[in-house]
Structures are given as C-alpha cells and as structure tokens.
Short mmCIF file of C-alpha atoms and ligand atoms in Angstrom, two decimals:
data_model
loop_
_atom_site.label_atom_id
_atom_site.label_comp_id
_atom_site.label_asym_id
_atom_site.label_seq_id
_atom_site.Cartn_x
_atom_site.Cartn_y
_atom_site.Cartn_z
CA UNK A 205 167.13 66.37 53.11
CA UNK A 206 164.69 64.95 55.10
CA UNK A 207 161.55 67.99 55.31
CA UNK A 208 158.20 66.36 55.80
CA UNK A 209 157.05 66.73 58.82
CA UNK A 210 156.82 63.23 60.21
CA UNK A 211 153.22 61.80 60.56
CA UNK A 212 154.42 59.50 63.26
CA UNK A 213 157.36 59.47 66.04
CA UNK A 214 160.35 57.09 66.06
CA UNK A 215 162.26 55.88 68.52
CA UNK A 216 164.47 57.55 71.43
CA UNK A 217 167.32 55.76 70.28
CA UNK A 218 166.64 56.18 66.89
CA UNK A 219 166.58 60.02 66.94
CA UNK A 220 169.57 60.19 69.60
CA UNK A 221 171.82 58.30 67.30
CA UNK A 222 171.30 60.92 64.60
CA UNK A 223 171.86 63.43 67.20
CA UNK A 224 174.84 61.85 68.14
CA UNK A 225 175.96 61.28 64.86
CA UNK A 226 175.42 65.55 63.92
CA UNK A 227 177.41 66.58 66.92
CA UNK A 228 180.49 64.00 66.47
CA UNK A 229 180.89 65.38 62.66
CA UNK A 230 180.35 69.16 63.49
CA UNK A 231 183.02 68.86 66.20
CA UNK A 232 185.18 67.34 63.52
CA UNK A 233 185.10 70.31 61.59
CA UNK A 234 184.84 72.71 64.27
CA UNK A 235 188.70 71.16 65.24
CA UNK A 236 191.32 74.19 64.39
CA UNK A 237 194.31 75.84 65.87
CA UNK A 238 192.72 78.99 66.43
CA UNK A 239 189.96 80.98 66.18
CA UNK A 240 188.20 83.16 63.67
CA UNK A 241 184.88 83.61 65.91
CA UNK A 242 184.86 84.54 69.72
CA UNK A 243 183.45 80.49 70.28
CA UNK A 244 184.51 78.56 73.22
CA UNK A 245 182.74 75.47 74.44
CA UNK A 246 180.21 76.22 77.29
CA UNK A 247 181.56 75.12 81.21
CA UNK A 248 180.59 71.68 81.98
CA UNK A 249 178.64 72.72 85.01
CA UNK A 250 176.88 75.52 82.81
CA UNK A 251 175.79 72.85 80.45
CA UNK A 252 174.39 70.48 83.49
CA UNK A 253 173.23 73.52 85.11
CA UNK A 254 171.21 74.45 82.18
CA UNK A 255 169.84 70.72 82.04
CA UNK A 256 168.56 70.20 85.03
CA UNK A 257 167.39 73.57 85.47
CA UNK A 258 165.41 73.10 82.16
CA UNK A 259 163.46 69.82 83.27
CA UNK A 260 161.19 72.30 85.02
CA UNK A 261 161.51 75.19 82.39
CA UNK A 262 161.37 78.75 84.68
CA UNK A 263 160.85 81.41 82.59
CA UNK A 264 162.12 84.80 83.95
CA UNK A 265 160.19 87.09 81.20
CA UNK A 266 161.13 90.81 82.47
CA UNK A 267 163.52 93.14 84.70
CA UNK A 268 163.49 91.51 88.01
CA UNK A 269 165.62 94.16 89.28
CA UNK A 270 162.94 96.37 89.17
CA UNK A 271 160.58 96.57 92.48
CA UNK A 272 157.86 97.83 90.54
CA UNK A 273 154.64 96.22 89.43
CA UNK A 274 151.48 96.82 87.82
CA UNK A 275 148.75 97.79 89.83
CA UNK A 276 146.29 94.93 88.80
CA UNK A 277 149.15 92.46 89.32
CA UNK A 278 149.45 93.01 93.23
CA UNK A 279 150.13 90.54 95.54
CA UNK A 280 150.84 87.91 92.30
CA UNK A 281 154.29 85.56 92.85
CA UNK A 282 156.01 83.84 90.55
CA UNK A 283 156.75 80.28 90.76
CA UNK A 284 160.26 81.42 89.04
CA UNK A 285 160.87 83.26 91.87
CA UNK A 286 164.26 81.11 93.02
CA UNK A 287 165.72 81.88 88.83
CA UNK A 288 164.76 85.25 88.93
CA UNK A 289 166.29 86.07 92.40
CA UNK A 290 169.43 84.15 90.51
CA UNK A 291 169.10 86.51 87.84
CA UNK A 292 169.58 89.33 90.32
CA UNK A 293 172.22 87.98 92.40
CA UNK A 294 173.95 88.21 89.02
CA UNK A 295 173.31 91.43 87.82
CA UNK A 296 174.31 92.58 91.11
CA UNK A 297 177.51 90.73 90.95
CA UNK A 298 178.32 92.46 87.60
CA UNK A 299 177.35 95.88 88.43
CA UNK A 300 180.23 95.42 91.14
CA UNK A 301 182.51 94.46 88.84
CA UNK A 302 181.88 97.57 86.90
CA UNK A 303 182.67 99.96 89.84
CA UNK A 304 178.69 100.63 90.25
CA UNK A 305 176.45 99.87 93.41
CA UNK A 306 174.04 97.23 93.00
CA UNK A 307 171.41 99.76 94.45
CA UNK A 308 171.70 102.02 91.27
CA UNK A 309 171.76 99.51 88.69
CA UNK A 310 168.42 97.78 86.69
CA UNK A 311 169.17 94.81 84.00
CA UNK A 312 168.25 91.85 82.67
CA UNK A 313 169.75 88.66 80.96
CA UNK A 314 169.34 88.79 77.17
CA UNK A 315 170.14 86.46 74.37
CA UNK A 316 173.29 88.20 73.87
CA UNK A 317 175.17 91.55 71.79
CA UNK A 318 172.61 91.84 69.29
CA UNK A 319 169.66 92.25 71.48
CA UNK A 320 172.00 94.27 74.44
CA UNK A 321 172.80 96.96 71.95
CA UNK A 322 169.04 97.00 70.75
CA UNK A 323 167.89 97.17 74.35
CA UNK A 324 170.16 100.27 75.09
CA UNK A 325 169.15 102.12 71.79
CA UNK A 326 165.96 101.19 71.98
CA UNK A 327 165.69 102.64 75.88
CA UNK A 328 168.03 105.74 74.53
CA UNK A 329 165.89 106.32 71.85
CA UNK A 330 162.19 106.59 73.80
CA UNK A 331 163.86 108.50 76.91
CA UNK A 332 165.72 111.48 74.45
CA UNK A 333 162.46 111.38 72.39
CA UNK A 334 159.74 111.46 74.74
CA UNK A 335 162.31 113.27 77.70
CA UNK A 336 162.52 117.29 77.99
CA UNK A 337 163.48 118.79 74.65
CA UNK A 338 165.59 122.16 74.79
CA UNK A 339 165.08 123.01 71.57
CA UNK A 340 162.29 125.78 71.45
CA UNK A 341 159.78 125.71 68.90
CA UNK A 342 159.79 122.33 67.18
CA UNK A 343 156.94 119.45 68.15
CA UNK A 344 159.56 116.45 69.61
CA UNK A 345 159.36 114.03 66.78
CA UNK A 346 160.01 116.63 64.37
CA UNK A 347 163.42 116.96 65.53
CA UNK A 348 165.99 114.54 64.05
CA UNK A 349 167.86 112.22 66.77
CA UNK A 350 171.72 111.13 65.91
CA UNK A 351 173.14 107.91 66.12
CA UNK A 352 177.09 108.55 66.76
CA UNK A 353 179.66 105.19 66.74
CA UNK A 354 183.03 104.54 65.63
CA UNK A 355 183.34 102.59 62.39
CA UNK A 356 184.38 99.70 63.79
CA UNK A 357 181.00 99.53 66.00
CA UNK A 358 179.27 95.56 65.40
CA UNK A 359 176.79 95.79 62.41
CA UNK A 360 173.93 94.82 65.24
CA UNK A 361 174.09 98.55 65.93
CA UNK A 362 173.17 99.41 62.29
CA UNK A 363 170.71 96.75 62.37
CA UNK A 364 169.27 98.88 65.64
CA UNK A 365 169.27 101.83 63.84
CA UNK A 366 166.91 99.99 61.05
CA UNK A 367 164.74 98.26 63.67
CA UNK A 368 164.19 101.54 65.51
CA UNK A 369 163.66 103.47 62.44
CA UNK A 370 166.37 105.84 63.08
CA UNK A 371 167.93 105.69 60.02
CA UNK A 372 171.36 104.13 58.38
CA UNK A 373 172.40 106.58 55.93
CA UNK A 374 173.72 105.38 52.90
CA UNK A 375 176.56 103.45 51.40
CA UNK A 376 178.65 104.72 48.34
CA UNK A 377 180.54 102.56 45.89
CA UNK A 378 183.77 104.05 45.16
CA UNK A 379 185.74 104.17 41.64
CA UNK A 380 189.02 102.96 42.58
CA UNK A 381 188.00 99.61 44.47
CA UNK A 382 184.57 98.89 43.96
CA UNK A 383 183.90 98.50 47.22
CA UNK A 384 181.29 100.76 48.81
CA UNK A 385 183.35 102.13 51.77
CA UNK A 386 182.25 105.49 51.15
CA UNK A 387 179.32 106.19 54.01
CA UNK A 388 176.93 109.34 53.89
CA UNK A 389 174.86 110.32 56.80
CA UNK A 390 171.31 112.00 56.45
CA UNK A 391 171.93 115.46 55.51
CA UNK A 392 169.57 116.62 58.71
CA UNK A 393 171.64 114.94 61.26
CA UNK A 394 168.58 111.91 61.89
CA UNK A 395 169.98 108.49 62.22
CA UNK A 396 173.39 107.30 61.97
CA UNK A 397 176.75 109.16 62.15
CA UNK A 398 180.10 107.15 61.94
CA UNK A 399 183.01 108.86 63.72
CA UNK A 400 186.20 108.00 62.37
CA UNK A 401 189.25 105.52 63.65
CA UNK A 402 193.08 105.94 64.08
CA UNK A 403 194.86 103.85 60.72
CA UNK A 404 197.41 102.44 63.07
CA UNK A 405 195.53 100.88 65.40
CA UNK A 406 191.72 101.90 64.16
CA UNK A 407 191.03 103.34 68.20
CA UNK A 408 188.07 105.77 68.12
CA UNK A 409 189.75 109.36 66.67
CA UNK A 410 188.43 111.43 69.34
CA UNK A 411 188.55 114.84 67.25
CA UNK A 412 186.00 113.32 64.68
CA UNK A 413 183.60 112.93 67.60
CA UNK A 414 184.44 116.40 68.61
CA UNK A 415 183.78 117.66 64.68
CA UNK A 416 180.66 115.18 64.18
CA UNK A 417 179.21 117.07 67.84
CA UNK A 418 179.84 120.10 66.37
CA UNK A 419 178.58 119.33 63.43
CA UNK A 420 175.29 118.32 64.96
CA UNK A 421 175.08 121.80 66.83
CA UNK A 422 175.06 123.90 63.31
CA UNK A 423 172.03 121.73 62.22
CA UNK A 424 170.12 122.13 65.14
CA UNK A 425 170.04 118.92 66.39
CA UNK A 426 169.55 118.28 70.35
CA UNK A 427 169.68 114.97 71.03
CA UNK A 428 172.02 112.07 70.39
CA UNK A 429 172.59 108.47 70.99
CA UNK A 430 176.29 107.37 71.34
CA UNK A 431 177.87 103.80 71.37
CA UNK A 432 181.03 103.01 72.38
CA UNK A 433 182.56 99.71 72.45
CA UNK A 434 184.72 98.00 75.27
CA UNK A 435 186.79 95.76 72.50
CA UNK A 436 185.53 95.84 68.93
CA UNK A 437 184.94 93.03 67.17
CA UNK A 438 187.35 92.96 64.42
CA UNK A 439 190.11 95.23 66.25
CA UNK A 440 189.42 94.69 70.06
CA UNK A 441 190.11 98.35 70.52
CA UNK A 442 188.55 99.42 73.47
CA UNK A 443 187.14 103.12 73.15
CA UNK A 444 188.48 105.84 75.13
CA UNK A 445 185.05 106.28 77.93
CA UNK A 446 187.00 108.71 79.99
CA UNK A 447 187.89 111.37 77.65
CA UNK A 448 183.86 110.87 75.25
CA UNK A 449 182.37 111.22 78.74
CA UNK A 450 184.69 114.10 79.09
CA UNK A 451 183.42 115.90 75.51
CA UNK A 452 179.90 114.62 76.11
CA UNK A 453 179.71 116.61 79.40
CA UNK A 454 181.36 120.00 77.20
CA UNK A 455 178.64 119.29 74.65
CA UNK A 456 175.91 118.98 76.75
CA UNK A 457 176.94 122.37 78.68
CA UNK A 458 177.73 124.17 75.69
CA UNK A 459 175.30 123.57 72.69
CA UNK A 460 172.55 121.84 75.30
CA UNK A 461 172.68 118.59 73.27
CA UNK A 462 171.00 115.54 75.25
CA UNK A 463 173.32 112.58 74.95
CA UNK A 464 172.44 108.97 75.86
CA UNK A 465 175.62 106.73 76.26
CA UNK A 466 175.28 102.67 75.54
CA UNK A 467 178.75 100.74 75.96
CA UNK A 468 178.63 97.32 74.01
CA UNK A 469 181.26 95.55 75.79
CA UNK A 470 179.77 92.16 74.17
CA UNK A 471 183.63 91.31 73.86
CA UNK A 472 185.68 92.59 76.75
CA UNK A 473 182.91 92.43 79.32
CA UNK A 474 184.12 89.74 80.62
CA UNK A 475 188.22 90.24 79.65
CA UNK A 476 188.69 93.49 81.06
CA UNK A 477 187.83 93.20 84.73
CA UNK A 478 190.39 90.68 84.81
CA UNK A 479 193.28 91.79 83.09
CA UNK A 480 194.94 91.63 86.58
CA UNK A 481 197.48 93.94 88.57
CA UNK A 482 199.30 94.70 85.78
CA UNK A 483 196.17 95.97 83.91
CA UNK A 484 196.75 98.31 81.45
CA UNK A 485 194.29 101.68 83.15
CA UNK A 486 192.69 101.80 79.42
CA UNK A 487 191.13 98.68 80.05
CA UNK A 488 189.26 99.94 83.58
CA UNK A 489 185.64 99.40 83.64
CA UNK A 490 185.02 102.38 85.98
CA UNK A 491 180.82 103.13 85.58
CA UNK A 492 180.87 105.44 88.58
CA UNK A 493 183.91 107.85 87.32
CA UNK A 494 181.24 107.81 84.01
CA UNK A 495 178.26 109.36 85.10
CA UNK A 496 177.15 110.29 81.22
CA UNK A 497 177.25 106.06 80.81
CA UNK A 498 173.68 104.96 80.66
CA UNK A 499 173.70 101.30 80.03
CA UNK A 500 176.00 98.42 78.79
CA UNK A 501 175.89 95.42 77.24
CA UNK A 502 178.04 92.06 77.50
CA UNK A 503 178.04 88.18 76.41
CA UNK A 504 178.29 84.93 78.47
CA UNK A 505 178.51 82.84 75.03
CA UNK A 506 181.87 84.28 73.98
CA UNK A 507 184.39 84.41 76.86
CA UNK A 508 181.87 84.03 80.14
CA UNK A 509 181.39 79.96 79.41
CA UNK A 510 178.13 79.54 78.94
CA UNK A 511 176.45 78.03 75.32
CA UNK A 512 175.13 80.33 72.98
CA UNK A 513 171.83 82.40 73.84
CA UNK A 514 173.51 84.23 76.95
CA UNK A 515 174.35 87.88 77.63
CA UNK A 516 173.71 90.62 80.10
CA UNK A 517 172.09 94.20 79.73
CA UNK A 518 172.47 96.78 82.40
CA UNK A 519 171.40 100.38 82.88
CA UNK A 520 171.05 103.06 85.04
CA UNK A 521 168.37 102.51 87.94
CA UNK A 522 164.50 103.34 86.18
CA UNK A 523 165.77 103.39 83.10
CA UNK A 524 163.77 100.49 81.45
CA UNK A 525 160.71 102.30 82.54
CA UNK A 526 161.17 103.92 78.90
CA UNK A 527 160.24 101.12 77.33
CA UNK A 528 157.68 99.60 79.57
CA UNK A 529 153.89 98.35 78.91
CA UNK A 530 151.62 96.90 80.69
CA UNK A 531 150.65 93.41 80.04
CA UNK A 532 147.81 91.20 82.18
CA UNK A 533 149.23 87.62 82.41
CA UNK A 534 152.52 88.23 83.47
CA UNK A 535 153.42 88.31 87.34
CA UNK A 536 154.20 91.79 87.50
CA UNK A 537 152.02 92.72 84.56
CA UNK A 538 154.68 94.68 83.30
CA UNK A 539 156.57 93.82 80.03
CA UNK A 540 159.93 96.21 79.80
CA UNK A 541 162.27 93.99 78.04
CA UNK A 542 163.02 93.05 74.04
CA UNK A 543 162.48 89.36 74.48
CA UNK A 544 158.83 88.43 75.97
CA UNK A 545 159.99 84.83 77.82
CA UNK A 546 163.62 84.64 78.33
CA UNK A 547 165.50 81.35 80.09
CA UNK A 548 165.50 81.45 83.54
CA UNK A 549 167.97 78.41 83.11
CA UNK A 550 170.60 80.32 81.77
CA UNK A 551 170.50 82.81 84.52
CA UNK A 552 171.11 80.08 86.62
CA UNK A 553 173.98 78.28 84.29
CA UNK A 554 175.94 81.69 84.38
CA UNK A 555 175.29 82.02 87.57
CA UNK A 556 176.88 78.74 88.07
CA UNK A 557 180.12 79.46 86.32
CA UNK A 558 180.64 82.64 87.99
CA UNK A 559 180.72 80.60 91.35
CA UNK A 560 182.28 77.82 89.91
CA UNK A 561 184.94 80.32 88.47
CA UNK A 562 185.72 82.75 90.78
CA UNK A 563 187.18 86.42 89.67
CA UNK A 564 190.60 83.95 90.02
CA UNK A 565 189.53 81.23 87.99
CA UNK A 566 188.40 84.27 85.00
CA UNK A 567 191.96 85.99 85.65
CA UNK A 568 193.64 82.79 85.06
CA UNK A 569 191.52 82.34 81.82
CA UNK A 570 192.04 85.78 80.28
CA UNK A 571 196.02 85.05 81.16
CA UNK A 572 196.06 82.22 79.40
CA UNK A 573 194.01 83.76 76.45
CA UNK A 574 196.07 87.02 76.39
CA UNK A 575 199.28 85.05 76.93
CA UNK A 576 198.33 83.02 73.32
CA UNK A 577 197.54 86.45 71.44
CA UNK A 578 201.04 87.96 72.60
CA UNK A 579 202.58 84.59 71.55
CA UNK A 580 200.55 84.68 68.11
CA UNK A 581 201.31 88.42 67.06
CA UNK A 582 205.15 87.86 68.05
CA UNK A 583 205.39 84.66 65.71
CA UNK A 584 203.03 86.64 63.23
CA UNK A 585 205.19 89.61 62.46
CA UNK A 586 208.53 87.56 63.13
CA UNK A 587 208.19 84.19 60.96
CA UNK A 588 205.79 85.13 58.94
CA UNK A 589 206.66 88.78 58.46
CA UNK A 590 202.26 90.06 58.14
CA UNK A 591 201.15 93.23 58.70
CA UNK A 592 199.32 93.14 62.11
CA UNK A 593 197.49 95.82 64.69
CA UNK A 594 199.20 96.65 67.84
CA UNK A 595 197.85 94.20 70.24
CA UNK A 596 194.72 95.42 71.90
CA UNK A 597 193.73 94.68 75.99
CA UNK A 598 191.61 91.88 74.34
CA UNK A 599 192.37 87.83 73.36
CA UNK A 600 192.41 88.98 69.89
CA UNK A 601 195.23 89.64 66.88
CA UNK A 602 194.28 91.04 63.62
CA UNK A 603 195.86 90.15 60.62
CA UNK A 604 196.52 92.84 58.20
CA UNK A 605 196.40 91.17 54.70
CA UNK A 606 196.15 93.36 52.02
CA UNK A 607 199.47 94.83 52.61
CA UNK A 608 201.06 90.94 52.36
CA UNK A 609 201.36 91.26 48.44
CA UNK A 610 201.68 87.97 46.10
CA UNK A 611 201.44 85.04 47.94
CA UNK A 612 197.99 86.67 49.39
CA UNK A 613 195.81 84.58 47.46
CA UNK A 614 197.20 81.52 49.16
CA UNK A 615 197.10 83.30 52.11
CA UNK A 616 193.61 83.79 52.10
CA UNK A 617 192.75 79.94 50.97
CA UNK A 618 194.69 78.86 54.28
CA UNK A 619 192.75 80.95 56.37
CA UNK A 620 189.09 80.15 55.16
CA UNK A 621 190.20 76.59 55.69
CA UNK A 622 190.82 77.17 59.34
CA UNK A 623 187.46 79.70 59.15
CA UNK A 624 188.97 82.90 59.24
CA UNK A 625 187.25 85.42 57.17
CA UNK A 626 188.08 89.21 56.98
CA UNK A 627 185.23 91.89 56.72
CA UNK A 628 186.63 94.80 54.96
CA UNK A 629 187.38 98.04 56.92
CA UNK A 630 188.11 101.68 56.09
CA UNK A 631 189.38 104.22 58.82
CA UNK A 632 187.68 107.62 57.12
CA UNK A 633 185.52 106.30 54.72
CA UNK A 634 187.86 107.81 52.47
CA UNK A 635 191.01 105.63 52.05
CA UNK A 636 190.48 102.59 50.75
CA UNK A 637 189.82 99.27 52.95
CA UNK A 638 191.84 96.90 53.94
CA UNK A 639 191.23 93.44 54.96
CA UNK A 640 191.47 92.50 58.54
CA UNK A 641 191.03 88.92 59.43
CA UNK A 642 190.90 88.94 63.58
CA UNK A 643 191.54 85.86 65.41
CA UNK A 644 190.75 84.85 68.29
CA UNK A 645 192.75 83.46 71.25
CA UNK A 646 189.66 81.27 72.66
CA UNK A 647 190.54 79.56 76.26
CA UNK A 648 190.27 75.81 74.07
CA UNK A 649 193.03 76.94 72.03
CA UNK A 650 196.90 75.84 72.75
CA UNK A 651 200.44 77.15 72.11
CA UNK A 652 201.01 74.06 69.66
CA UNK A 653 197.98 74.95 67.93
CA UNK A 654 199.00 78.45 67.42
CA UNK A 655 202.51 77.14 66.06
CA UNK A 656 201.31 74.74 63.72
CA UNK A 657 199.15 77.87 62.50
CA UNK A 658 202.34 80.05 62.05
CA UNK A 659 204.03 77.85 60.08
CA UNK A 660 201.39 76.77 57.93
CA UNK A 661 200.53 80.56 57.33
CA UNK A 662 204.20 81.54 56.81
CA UNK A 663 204.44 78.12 53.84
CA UNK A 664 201.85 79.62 52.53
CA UNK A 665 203.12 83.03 51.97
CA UNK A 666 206.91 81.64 50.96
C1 PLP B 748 181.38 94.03 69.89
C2 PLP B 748 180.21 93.14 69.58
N1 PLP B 748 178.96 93.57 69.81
C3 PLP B 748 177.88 92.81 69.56
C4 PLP B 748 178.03 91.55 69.04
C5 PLP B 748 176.81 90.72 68.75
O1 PLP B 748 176.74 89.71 69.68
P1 PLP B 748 175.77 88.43 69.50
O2 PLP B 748 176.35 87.66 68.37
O3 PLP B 748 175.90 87.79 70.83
O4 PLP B 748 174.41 88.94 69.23
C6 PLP B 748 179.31 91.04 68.78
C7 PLP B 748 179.48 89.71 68.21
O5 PLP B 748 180.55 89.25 67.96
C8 PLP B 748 180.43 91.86 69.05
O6 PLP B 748 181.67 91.44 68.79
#
C-alpha cells in the first residue's frame, strides 16, 4: 500500500491508468446474477450530467424551497442560482408524485437514507421539544420524548437516535442462541421503542403500536417521534400509513400525545409511484389523505439512477425552520440543513434522469425489476424448495435460511460468493432470529442471471 503522501505529482496518464486499472477489476468482481445490495449503475446522462455540471462546481448549501432569508443577507444572489432553481423544480416534481401540492412542501437534496432519516428526526425532535407541551407541570426537557419504529426500521434510525441523544435502549443476549435479539427500552419511555412485526411476512403488527401508545400514556409521556418505512430494507414491507395515521390521530385526541411522523421510503420512493394500473392500493403514496405525515425521505442511488451520494428529504411547508441558524457567508445567511455544502451537480444529474426517464420510462423499470423478483421467488420455492417471504410491492425477495436445514452451510458459502449476506431478525424480540438474506432485483440484472442463480443455489442445497 502506497500511503505517503507524494512530495511531487506524476503524470495524467500515469494516474489515469491506475484509475483505469481500479475500476476494470472492481467491475470484475462487482459481475453477479443478482443482487444482495439495492446497487444499480448510475444513468449515462446522470453521470455526464454530473461531469459537466461539476467543471464549475455549484454548491446549493441549504433549503431553496424556502423564501425566507436572513435579514443581513438581503438583496444577496447566488451564482448557483440556475442548480438551486433545479433543485426545486425537483422537489416540486416529487411532492406531486406523492399526492402533495408543491405550494405546501419544503425539502432539500441530501446524500441519501442515512442523512433523510436524521434530517426528519432531527426536525421532529427540536419542533416536539421546543413546540407547546400539554403536559402541566414539568420544565420541557424534563419530559422524556419516544422514538417508536418497527423492528425492521434501517439501523440509520438507531444511529439517529444516538446522534440526537435520544437514546437506544439496550440489547440483551439471550440463553438459547447467543444472539442478543432481546431489546429493552428505557424504563421512562425516553428514546427508542421497537414495535413489533407479523412472523409471516414481518409487516408492522399494528396492535403493538396500539399497546406501545398506550403504554407511553401510563408513563406520562407526551410526545413521540414515529418512523415508518415505505419498503424495509431486508423485507420490503411497506408499513400500513393509513391505518398509524388512523391510531396516531385517536392518540393524539385521547391521551393528548404530540406525534411527529417521518416516512423513510429510501427504498420504494422511487418503486411505488410506479407500480402501474394494476398497483396494489398498499403501495399508494397518498401525503394529502396523511395529514399526521410530516416529512419523508427517499434515494436516487438505489433505484432513481443516479451514483451514490443522492437522495431527497421533504417536509411539511416551515418545517425546517426547527432546525435553522443563522450563518453570515452564506446567500441567505441561513443554514437549516444536516450537510453545510451539498452538490448542486447532483440536483441537476437527477434532475436529468427524471426528464430523461419519464414516469413511463420508471414504470417500465420497476416492471422489469418486479417482473425478475416474481420470476426469482417462483423458481426459489419451486426448484429449490427455500423458505421465502410473501413477495412484497418492492424489487426484492428474501430468502428464509435458517429453516433450509443441512445443506445450509453450503448454502450460505454460495451466497457470500455472489455477496449476499443476511442480518439476523427477530419479529418480538422474543422468538428467536432467523436469517434473512434479501436480494435484490436491480434493473442491470437479467432472467438468465437469475436462472443460473437458482440452479446453482438449488446444487448447493442437493
Ligand atoms: C429503508 C432504508 N432506509 C435508509 C437507508 C440508508 O440509506 P443510505 O445508505 O442511502 O444512507 C437504507 C439503505 O439501504 C434503507 O434500505
């Protein structure tokens, strides 16, 4: 490994032969029939979009959605004005797609999931701490503030929880497996709460959410951050939003809790507004029948074409004014996002695809995607006879392994060869977990990749 930092520069050539040389092996390896990671490679035209737009480096640091600016910053303009008005257009674009008027909606691009969900809980947080309390006679910050998800929510919201100091609760080992499935949540009702999931098909059990509300009511507690998820990343179940706005709104009526609502749809943001005519109504993206939703989060870099670094936040009009500062060098000389500069080129390269796309062009995609994961789970369950999840509204099937008995260990050596790993997953907390290997139906992959895979996996198991 070369690690001292060079004294003197070499050659063009030189270096872009060793560039060369690191993509042609990694694409090597990155060759396989399917999929354990939502990866795709980025649109052509995003990838020359981002290029050329990067020659003159905008920067689009901030909500441009916003028309509000700091008092010493009036009359300033940005030389990134064309990227940021990109970045609107955008936003705009999506909030349509998500049944909401443009007019109502605030957002920004971000670097993707991770930083969406952080954004929402981060805005959810400061509004329920610093908003009206109900609760009489407590000081607000001595009252504890839940965190309520499914446990199948992405880790980046635990890693929210941390960053925010909101607390994680704890993780217990457990006798019979060893693994620490077991999860206990602060005893005062602070910080996280994870609501449990249907075995069959691991879809948000909607009583737990009703016991874990009621729960929070006998200890007092008035305020609560819930995420939901539009296609989870190691099931692709999409959570029921109709019926937790539903209980949210009885909650909030009855016991006078304060709920704020973040939807990570990093995965099916861009699946589910195309599932086409024959949509299944589960999969409806409906923010205006959802007036308890206050923001959501989604990713270009998984199946929106653009390379990785690329997702969109968006939230109810004002609402980043929660987090807000003010900040003299900046145009507006207000700073209200995570990220201080963000890539006004990658506005503009999603912005791109969408155009070069079309809502058709993303329909025929997600067909083709969806098409391979029927295909997959069919030949799954038929040839090789493997326990796997009902087929969500997403391009993913998840392999059920621990149930395959003795040939598993072979099992498992085929499918870290072709990068599949499984993350361990228990519906209560209280059963043990099982391993659940999801795989993704990327728009790359092909039907005669997915057979080769099949019979592979079923040699393997004979
Ligand atoms: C549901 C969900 N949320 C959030 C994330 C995090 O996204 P990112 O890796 O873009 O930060 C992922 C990543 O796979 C995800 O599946």
């Amino acid at each position: 490994m070369d690690c001292v930092f060079p004294e003197h520069g070499r050659p063009r050539s030189e270096i872009l032969d060793q560039v060369d040389a690191l993509v042609r092996s990694m694409k090597e390896q990155a060759i396989s029939p399917v999929s354990g990671k939502p990866d795709a490679p980025p649109h052509a035209l995003a990838v020359e979009t981002w290029a050329r737009v990067s020659t003159i480096n905008p920067n689009n640091g901030g909500v441009h959605t916003r028309s509000r600016s700091a008092p010493l910053a009036a009359g300033r303009r940005s030389p990134w004005e064309a990227t940021r008005q990109k970045e609107r257009e955008l936003i705009a674009m999506l909030a349509g797609l998500y049944g909401l008027p443009a007019g109502e909606v605030d957002g920004c691009m971000t670097s993707g999931g991770t930083e969406g969900n952080l954004m929402g809980m981060w805005i959810g947080r400061n509004s329920l701490l610093e908003g009206p309390t109900p609760a009489p006679g407590h000081a607000r910050h001595e009252q504890p503030l839940a965190v309520l998800a499914p446990r199948t929510v992405h880790h980046s919201v635990r890693k929210a929880c941390n960053l925010l100091g909101l607390g994680e609760g704890r993780w217990v080992h457990c006798r019979r497996c060893g693994h620490r499935h077991r999860f206990v949540p602060l005893p005062n009702g602070q910080g996280l709460r994870l609501l449990d999931v249907d075995p069959r098909d691991y879809s948000l059990d909607l009583e737990s959410c009703e016991r874990q509300l009621a729960s929070l009511a006998s200890l007092g507690v008035r305020r609560a951050l819930v995420v939901a998820t539009l296609g989870a990343t190691l099931t692709g179940t999409v959570d029921p939003v109709d019926e937790l706005c539903v209980l949210i709104r009885e909650v909030q009526r009855r016991d006078g809790l304060r709920v704020y609502l973040h939807l990570d749809a990093a995965l099916g943001g861009l699946v589910l507004p195309f599932l086409g005519s024959t949509g299944d109504p589960r999969g409806k993206v409906d923010w205006e029948r959802w007036p308890e939703v206050d923001s959501l989060s989604l990713d270009w870099h998984k199946m929106g074409w653009a390379p990785y670094g690329a997702g969109t936040f968006l939230c109810r009009q004002g609402l980043p004014g929660w987090v807000e500062r003010t900040v003299g060098y900046t145009t507006t000389g207000i700073d209200d996002t995570v990220l201080g500069s963000r890539s006004g080129a990658m506005a503009l390269a999603c912005w791109a695809v969408v155009h070069a796309l079309g809502a058709e062009g993303f329909r025929v995609v997600t067909d083709h995607c969806l098409g391979l994961a029927g295909q997959l789970h069919e030949r799954l369950r038929e040839v090789c006879g493997v326990d796997v999840l009902p087929l969500s509204l997403l391009n993913l099937v998840t392999l059920r392994l621990s149930r395959v008995g003795g040939a598993s260990a072979r099992a498992r050596a085929l499918l870290n060869r072709h990068h599949l790993f499984p993350e361990l997953l228990s519906p209560n907390g209280e059963v043990c977990p099982e391993e659940l290997y999801p795989i993704f139906l990327m728009p790359q992959l092909r039907l005669a990749g997915i057979q080769q895979f099949v019979a592979e996996l079923a040699t393997a198991l004979t």
